[in-house]
Short mmCIF file of C-alpha atoms and ligand atoms in Angstrom, two decimals:
data_model
loop_
_atom_site.label_atom_id
_atom_site.label_comp_id
_atom_site.label_asym_id
_atom_site.label_seq_id
_atom_site.Cartn_x
_atom_site.Cartn_y
_atom_site.Cartn_z
CA MET B 7 10.52 -22.50 -21.70
CA ASN B 8 9.14 -26.02 -22.30
CA SER B 9 6.14 -26.77 -24.53
CA SER B 10 3.51 -26.50 -21.79
CA GLY B 11 5.13 -23.21 -20.76
CA THR B 12 4.86 -21.99 -24.35
CA GLU B 13 1.26 -23.07 -24.53
CA PHE B 14 0.53 -21.43 -21.18
CA ALA B 15 2.03 -18.12 -22.33
CA THR B 16 0.30 -18.25 -25.71
CA ARG B 17 -3.07 -18.77 -24.07
CA VAL B 18 -2.48 -15.95 -21.58
CA ILE B 19 -1.46 -13.53 -24.35
CA ARG B 20 -4.40 -14.49 -26.55
CA TRP B 21 -6.81 -14.11 -23.65
CA HIS B 22 -5.34 -10.75 -22.74
CA HIS B 23 -5.75 -9.52 -26.30
CA LEU B 24 -9.46 -10.43 -26.21
CA TRP B 25 -10.48 -9.92 -22.61
CA GLY B 26 -7.71 -8.28 -20.61
CA ARG B 27 -7.56 -4.73 -19.32
CA HIS B 28 -6.04 -2.29 -21.80
CA HIS B 29 -7.18 1.13 -20.65
CA LEU B 30 -5.80 1.52 -17.17
CA PRO B 31 -4.05 4.89 -16.82
CA TRP B 32 -0.61 3.34 -16.27
CA GLN B 33 -0.99 1.20 -19.40
CA GLN B 34 -0.89 4.31 -21.57
CA THR B 35 2.75 5.07 -20.83
CA GLN B 36 6.23 3.61 -20.86
CA ASP B 37 7.54 6.20 -18.44
CA PRO B 38 9.19 4.12 -15.69
CA TYR B 39 8.28 6.72 -13.06
CA ARG B 40 4.55 6.52 -13.83
CA ILE B 41 4.67 2.74 -13.97
CA TRP B 42 6.59 2.75 -10.71
CA VAL B 43 3.87 4.87 -9.04
CA SER B 44 1.22 2.39 -10.18
CA GLU B 45 3.17 -0.69 -9.10
CA ILE B 46 3.79 0.69 -5.62
CA MET B 47 0.16 1.72 -5.21
CA LEU B 48 -1.05 -1.65 -6.48
CA GLN B 49 0.87 -3.50 -3.79
CA GLN B 50 -1.91 -4.59 -1.40
CA THR B 51 -4.50 -2.31 -3.04
CA GLN B 52 -7.03 -3.02 -5.77
CA VAL B 53 -7.05 -1.36 -9.17
CA ALA B 54 -10.35 0.50 -8.70
CA THR B 55 -9.10 2.08 -5.48
CA VAL B 56 -5.72 2.97 -6.96
CA ILE B 57 -6.91 4.85 -10.08
CA PRO B 58 -8.00 8.15 -8.42
CA TYR B 59 -4.94 8.15 -6.16
CA PHE B 60 -2.67 7.50 -9.15
CA ASN B 61 -4.16 10.41 -11.09
CA ARG B 62 -4.04 12.77 -8.13
CA PHE B 63 -0.46 11.81 -7.27
CA LEU B 64 0.80 12.40 -10.79
CA LYS B 65 -1.03 15.66 -11.12
CA ALA B 66 0.77 16.92 -8.02
CA LEU B 67 4.13 15.23 -8.68
CA PRO B 68 4.37 14.54 -12.42
CA THR B 69 8.06 13.62 -12.54
CA LEU B 70 10.58 11.66 -10.56
CA ASN B 71 12.36 14.92 -9.86
CA ASP B 72 9.17 16.44 -8.45
CA LEU B 73 8.79 13.49 -6.10
CA ALA B 74 12.40 13.64 -4.99
CA GLN B 75 12.11 17.35 -4.23
CA ALA B 76 8.75 17.11 -2.46
CA GLU B 77 8.49 17.16 1.31
CA LEU B 78 7.55 13.83 2.86
CA ASP B 79 4.45 15.51 4.32
CA GLU B 80 3.23 16.28 0.81
CA VAL B 81 3.79 12.69 -0.32
CA LEU B 82 2.01 11.28 2.73
CA ARG B 83 -0.86 13.71 2.24
CA LEU B 84 -1.32 12.45 -1.32
CA TRP B 85 -1.23 8.91 0.07
CA THR B 86 -3.80 9.56 2.81
CA GLY B 87 -6.54 6.93 2.66
CA LEU B 88 -4.49 4.45 0.64
CA GLY B 89 -2.95 2.81 3.72
CA TYR B 90 0.37 1.00 4.13
CA TYR B 91 2.19 4.29 4.49
CA ALA B 92 5.63 2.68 4.57
CA ARG B 93 5.15 2.34 0.80
CA ALA B 94 5.00 6.11 0.43
CA ARG B 95 7.98 6.71 2.70
CA HIS B 96 10.11 4.15 0.87
CA PHE B 97 9.00 5.44 -2.51
CA HIS B 98 10.03 8.96 -1.56
CA ARG B 99 13.43 7.74 -0.34
CA ALA B 100 13.91 5.63 -3.45
CA ALA B 101 13.16 8.59 -5.74
CA ARG B 102 15.87 10.59 -3.98
CA GLU B 103 18.24 7.67 -4.35
CA VAL B 104 17.60 7.44 -8.10
CA ILE B 105 18.36 11.15 -8.44
CA LYS B 106 21.51 10.84 -6.36
CA THR B 107 22.91 7.48 -7.40
CA HIS B 108 21.59 7.09 -10.94
CA HIS B 109 21.64 10.77 -11.97
CA GLY B 110 17.86 10.84 -12.24
CA LEU B 111 17.66 8.00 -14.76
CA PHE B 112 15.65 5.00 -13.69
CA PRO B 113 18.08 2.05 -13.61
CA GLU B 114 17.51 -0.82 -16.01
CA ARG B 115 19.32 -3.60 -14.19
CA ILE B 116 17.04 -5.74 -12.05
CA GLU B 117 19.57 -5.86 -9.18
CA GLU B 118 19.74 -2.07 -9.05
CA VAL B 119 15.98 -1.64 -9.20
CA ALA B 120 15.30 -4.31 -6.58
CA ALA B 121 17.86 -2.66 -4.29
CA LEU B 122 15.80 0.55 -4.10
CA PRO B 123 13.75 0.99 -0.92
CA GLY B 124 10.27 -0.54 -1.15
CA ILE B 125 10.85 -2.38 -4.44
CA GLY B 126 10.93 -6.14 -4.25
CA ARG B 127 11.93 -8.48 -7.03
CA SER B 128 8.41 -8.73 -8.45
CA THR B 129 7.78 -4.98 -8.52
CA ALA B 130 11.21 -4.45 -10.09
CA GLY B 131 10.37 -7.04 -12.74
CA ALA B 132 7.00 -5.44 -13.51
CA ILE B 133 8.50 -1.96 -13.94
CA LEU B 134 11.27 -3.24 -16.21
CA VAL B 135 8.84 -5.30 -18.28
CA PHE B 136 6.31 -2.51 -18.78
CA ALA B 137 8.78 0.35 -19.21
CA PHE B 138 11.57 -1.36 -21.16
CA GLY B 139 10.19 -4.72 -22.34
CA HIS B 140 12.84 -6.70 -20.45
CA HIS B 141 12.40 -10.45 -20.26
CA LEU B 142 11.66 -10.92 -16.56
CA PRO B 143 9.04 -12.77 -14.53
CA ILE B 144 6.81 -11.23 -11.90
CA LEU B 145 5.26 -12.85 -8.87
CA ASP B 146 2.71 -10.66 -7.17
CA GLY B 147 -0.04 -12.08 -4.95
CA ASN B 148 -2.41 -12.72 -7.86
CA VAL B 149 0.21 -14.47 -9.96
CA LYS B 150 1.23 -16.60 -6.99
CA ARG B 151 -2.36 -17.78 -6.67
CA VAL B 152 -2.63 -18.72 -10.37
CA LEU B 153 0.67 -20.61 -10.37
CA ALA B 154 0.12 -22.31 -7.01
CA ARG B 155 -3.18 -23.67 -8.32
CA TRP B 156 -1.95 -24.49 -11.78
CA TYR B 157 0.90 -26.59 -10.38
CA ALA B 158 -1.04 -27.62 -7.23
CA LEU B 159 1.96 -26.47 -5.25
CA PRO B 160 1.59 -27.19 -1.54
CA GLY B 161 2.75 -24.82 1.19
CA TRP B 162 2.34 -21.17 2.08
CA PRO B 163 3.99 -18.90 -0.53
CA GLY B 164 5.58 -16.89 2.26
CA HIS B 165 7.89 -19.82 2.99
CA ARG B 166 11.17 -19.48 1.19
CA GLU B 167 11.16 -22.91 -0.50
CA VAL B 168 7.61 -22.46 -1.76
CA GLU B 169 8.34 -18.99 -3.05
CA SER B 170 11.48 -20.21 -4.74
CA LYS B 171 9.49 -22.90 -6.58
CA LEU B 172 6.93 -20.31 -7.63
CA TRP B 173 9.70 -18.15 -9.07
CA GLN B 174 10.96 -21.13 -11.05
CA HIS B 175 7.47 -21.69 -12.44
CA ALA B 176 7.12 -17.98 -13.17
CA TRP B 177 10.40 -18.03 -15.11
CA ARG B 178 9.40 -21.16 -17.00
CA ASN B 179 6.20 -19.58 -18.29
CA THR B 180 7.40 -16.06 -19.07
CA PRO B 181 7.87 -15.73 -22.83
CA GLN B 182 10.63 -13.83 -24.57
CA GLU B 183 8.17 -12.51 -27.14
CA GLY B 184 5.23 -10.45 -25.91
CA VAL B 185 6.46 -10.30 -22.34
CA GLY B 186 4.44 -7.15 -21.59
CA ARG B 187 1.18 -8.61 -22.84
CA TYR B 188 1.87 -11.86 -21.03
CA THR B 189 2.65 -10.07 -17.76
CA GLN B 190 -0.44 -7.91 -17.93
CA GLY B 191 -2.46 -10.98 -18.91
CA ILE B 192 -1.40 -13.16 -16.01
CA MET B 193 -1.96 -10.29 -13.60
CA ASP B 194 -5.46 -9.80 -15.01
CA ILE B 195 -6.25 -13.51 -14.85
CA GLY B 196 -5.23 -13.53 -11.20
CA ALA B 197 -7.30 -10.43 -10.45
CA THR B 198 -10.44 -11.26 -12.42
CA ILE B 199 -10.61 -15.03 -13.12
CA CYS B 200 -8.56 -17.00 -10.62
CA LEU B 201 -10.36 -15.36 -7.73
CA ARG B 202 -9.43 -16.17 -4.19
CA ARG B 203 -12.80 -17.61 -3.14
CA ALA B 204 -14.68 -18.67 -6.26
CA PRO B 205 -12.34 -18.98 -9.26
CA LEU B 206 -14.06 -18.80 -12.65
CA CYS B 207 -12.36 -21.93 -13.97
CA GLU B 208 -14.87 -22.48 -16.77
CA VAL B 209 -13.67 -19.30 -18.51
CA CYS B 210 -10.02 -19.56 -17.50
CA PRO B 211 -7.65 -19.56 -20.48
CA VAL B 212 -5.14 -21.79 -18.68
CA GLY B 213 -7.71 -24.15 -17.20
CA TRP B 214 -6.93 -26.90 -19.71
CA ARG B 215 -4.07 -28.26 -17.61
CA CYS B 216 -4.67 -26.73 -14.21
CA ARG B 217 -3.95 -29.40 -11.62
CA ALA B 218 -6.06 -27.84 -8.90
CA ARG B 219 -9.01 -27.60 -11.26
CA ARG B 220 -8.66 -31.22 -12.33
CA ALA B 221 -8.66 -32.34 -8.71
CA SER B 222 -11.35 -29.83 -7.69
CA SER B 223 -8.93 -28.66 -5.05
CA GLN B 224 -8.70 -24.96 -5.94
CA ALA B 225 -9.57 -23.95 -2.38
CA LEU B 226 -6.43 -25.68 -1.07
CA PHE B 227 -4.03 -23.51 -3.08
CA PRO B 228 -2.18 -21.45 -2.19
CA ALA B 229 -2.04 -22.68 1.39
CA PRO B 230 -2.96 -19.94 3.86
CA LYS B 231 -0.48 -18.27 6.12
CA PRO B 232 -0.09 -20.31 9.32
CA SER B 233 -2.49 -18.63 11.69
CA HIS B 234 -1.16 -16.61 14.52
CA HIS B 235 -2.87 -14.87 17.32
CA ARG B 236 -3.28 -11.15 16.65
CA PRO B 237 -2.96 -9.40 20.01
CA LEU B 238 -5.01 -6.38 21.03
CA ARG B 239 -3.32 -3.10 21.86
CA THR B 240 -5.18 -0.19 23.33
CA THR B 241 -4.57 3.51 23.25
CA THR B 242 -6.37 6.71 24.11
CA ALA B 243 -6.39 9.30 21.34
CA LEU B 244 -6.47 12.70 22.99
CA MET B 245 -8.66 15.13 21.06
CA ILE B 246 -7.06 18.17 22.60
CA HIS B 247 -8.82 21.30 21.48
CA ASN B 248 -8.60 24.99 22.21
CA SER B 249 -11.37 27.56 22.50
CA ARG B 250 -11.27 28.16 18.73
CA GLY B 251 -12.28 24.52 18.23
CA GLU B 252 -8.86 23.58 16.78
CA LEU B 253 -7.45 20.13 17.42
CA LEU B 254 -3.85 19.49 18.37
CA LEU B 255 -2.04 17.13 16.00
CA GLU B 256 1.35 15.59 16.57
CA ARG B 257 3.73 14.29 13.93
CA ARG B 258 4.67 10.70 14.66
CA PRO B 259 8.29 9.51 14.62
CA PRO B 260 9.59 8.80 11.10
CA SER B 261 9.52 5.00 11.40
CA GLY B 262 7.20 2.50 13.04
CA VAL B 263 3.41 2.47 13.04
CA TRP B 264 2.05 5.38 10.98
CA GLY B 265 5.61 6.69 10.74
CA GLY B 266 5.78 10.35 9.68
CA LEU B 267 1.99 10.76 9.70
CA TRP B 268 0.10 13.38 11.66
CA SER B 269 -1.94 11.94 14.47
CA LEU B 270 -3.71 12.73 17.72
CA PRO B 271 -1.50 12.73 20.80
CA GLU B 272 -1.85 9.48 22.69
CA SER B 273 -1.83 8.62 26.30
CA GLY B 274 -0.08 5.35 27.00
CA THR B 275 3.15 6.25 25.17
CA SER B 276 6.21 7.99 26.61
CA SER B 277 4.83 11.39 25.65
CA GLY B 278 1.46 10.05 26.82
CA SER B 279 2.70 9.87 30.38
CA ARG B 280 3.51 13.58 30.16
CA TRP B 281 -0.03 14.15 29.00
CA GLN B 282 -1.29 12.19 31.99
CA GLY B 283 0.14 14.87 34.27
CA VAL B 284 -1.45 17.61 32.15
CA LEU B 285 -4.86 15.93 32.22
CA GLU B 286 -4.79 15.84 35.98
CA GLY B 287 -3.75 19.50 36.26
CA PRO B 288 -5.80 22.73 36.45
CA GLY B 289 -7.57 24.39 33.51
CA VAL B 290 -8.44 21.11 31.83
CA GLU B 291 -11.88 19.79 30.94
CA VAL B 292 -12.02 16.13 30.00
CA GLY B 293 -15.14 15.16 28.04
CA CYS B 294 -16.90 11.83 27.63
CA PRO B 295 -14.98 9.29 25.56
CA TRP B 296 -16.26 8.67 22.04
CA PRO B 297 -17.04 5.11 20.95
CA GLU B 298 -14.00 2.91 20.39
CA ILE B 299 -12.47 2.47 16.96
CA ARG B 300 -10.70 -0.74 15.96
CA HIS B 301 -7.95 -0.76 13.38
CA THR B 302 -6.28 -3.95 12.22
CA PHE B 303 -2.57 -4.06 11.46
CA SER B 304 -0.79 -7.17 10.20
CA HIS B 305 0.53 -8.03 13.67
CA PHE B 306 -2.01 -6.56 16.07
CA THR B 307 -5.37 -4.89 16.42
CA LEU B 308 -5.38 -1.39 17.82
CA VAL B 309 -8.35 -0.32 19.93
CA ILE B 310 -8.53 3.46 20.01
CA THR B 311 -10.60 5.36 22.55
CA PRO B 312 -11.00 8.99 21.47
CA LEU B 313 -11.12 11.34 24.44
CA PRO B 314 -12.05 15.03 23.98
CA VAL B 315 -9.95 17.32 26.16
CA HIS B 316 -10.29 21.09 26.35
CA LEU B 317 -7.12 22.91 27.35
CA LYS B 318 -6.95 26.56 28.32
CA SER B 319 -3.20 26.67 27.78
CA LEU B 320 -0.65 24.31 26.31
CA PRO B 321 1.96 22.60 28.45
CA LYS B 322 5.59 23.63 27.94
CA PHE B 323 6.62 20.52 26.01
CA VAL B 324 4.26 21.45 23.18
CA GLU B 325 5.46 24.19 20.93
CA GLU B 326 3.92 24.80 17.59
CA GLY B 327 6.50 23.89 15.02
CA PRO B 328 7.66 20.85 13.14
CA LYS B 329 6.15 18.36 15.57
CA TRP B 330 2.86 19.95 16.66
CA VAL B 331 0.17 21.82 14.81
CA TRP B 332 -3.36 23.06 15.47
CA TYR B 333 -5.79 21.62 12.95
CA ARG B 334 -8.63 23.94 12.02
CA GLN B 335 -12.02 22.29 11.47
CA GLY B 336 -12.35 21.42 7.79
CA GLY B 337 -8.91 22.92 7.11
CA GLU B 338 -6.13 21.50 4.97
CA LEU B 339 -4.28 18.58 6.49
CA PRO B 340 -0.67 19.32 7.44
CA GLY B 341 0.47 16.05 5.82
CA GLY B 342 -0.49 12.38 5.75
CA VAL B 343 -3.09 11.12 8.21
CA ALA B 344 -4.02 7.49 8.90
CA THR B 345 -7.59 6.44 8.10
CA PRO B 346 -8.93 6.10 11.69
CA VAL B 347 -7.54 9.53 12.57
CA LEU B 348 -8.99 10.98 9.38
CA LYS B 349 -12.40 9.62 10.39
CA LEU B 350 -12.10 11.32 13.77
CA LEU B 351 -11.06 14.61 12.17
CA LYS B 352 -14.01 14.45 9.79
CA ARG B 353 -16.41 13.74 12.60
CA TRP B 354 -14.87 16.55 14.63
CA SER B 355 -15.30 18.91 11.69
CA THR B 356 -19.06 18.31 11.60
CA MET B 357 -19.48 19.37 15.23
CA ASP B 358 -19.78 22.77 16.82
CA ASN B 359 -16.63 22.83 18.91
CA GLU B 360 -16.02 26.50 19.55
CA SER B 361 -16.27 27.63 23.14
CA PRO B 362 -18.45 30.69 23.76
S1 SF4 T 407 -8.41 -23.20 -13.90
FE1 SF4 T 407 -9.29 -22.22 -12.14
S2 SF4 T 407 -7.89 -22.60 -10.47
FE2 SF4 T 407 -6.81 -23.08 -12.36
S3 SF4 T 407 -5.73 -21.20 -12.85
FE3 SF4 T 407 -7.66 -21.11 -13.92
S4 SF4 T 407 -9.08 -20.04 -12.54
FE4 SF4 T 407 -7.29 -20.66 -11.37
#
């Protein structure tokens, strides 16, 4: 670390001591499993949202062993509403891998941690810093923003060369002494001071040599992701219900969009074409479509048209079992459910859907 790196770290640590966050639930432990839960949840999700999910998750699955032994449905159910469900699936797989490959002990080598499903280099670094005090840098989205501005580094951080430079800067500033306080401090500065839209430079502890601040060019760093057109995809969510007012839910394939979650059957997919035949057959009442719902994914926007369908009897390809289930109004969810589907289920539960 050079002298400006030392000064940078000293200021971050001092600021964290005075103004940083010290009472977050995952700061009260050095248990790598608990820290791991928090780091995975904090990927793409803000602290205030994560706290209740973190507490609920650990109440249900307090140890790594509990997570490894849990059914994926249970894990996804605990994750429902948090989004980015691949995180939960990978986390579950990774827990099983730690039990199998590392005899249940969380590995301490960065290469081994980063090789686990769903753990990148930054998350691995954060867990090892907070649980074991290892001297490692982190580079989450907030830290990238601070460093990109501080060094006025051009380019989108998703580009390999830009990211590689950011890692070099992260290494340069990470101190040997007080690495935990420094890491928490720089995360907090990114989350609460070096804000995306209106950074609070006048109270920033590292503002004294921030290049972007000096040039009043904070808004230029980090450069945004090159824009791409986000296509629209459409689907019809079939709200198939029986005379007891129960809705038919289908478990989605284990990978892909909403992988492993419970959802409404769709028309427009391969199983959807089978439904098309059912909808045109006897004993079926198709209601008026509900208003469209839009859900944005990173690569496309999904436009969902919910369509109530009353069936007197189920077609042969549906058998209650691992893939299909009737959901009772207001009943317990069979597993994880994506947010737009959850909204539909909630709305459905407020209606009188039983047939006389
Ligand atoms: S001075 Fe402003 S732009 Fe620079 S790191 Fe601090 S908050 Fe961010």
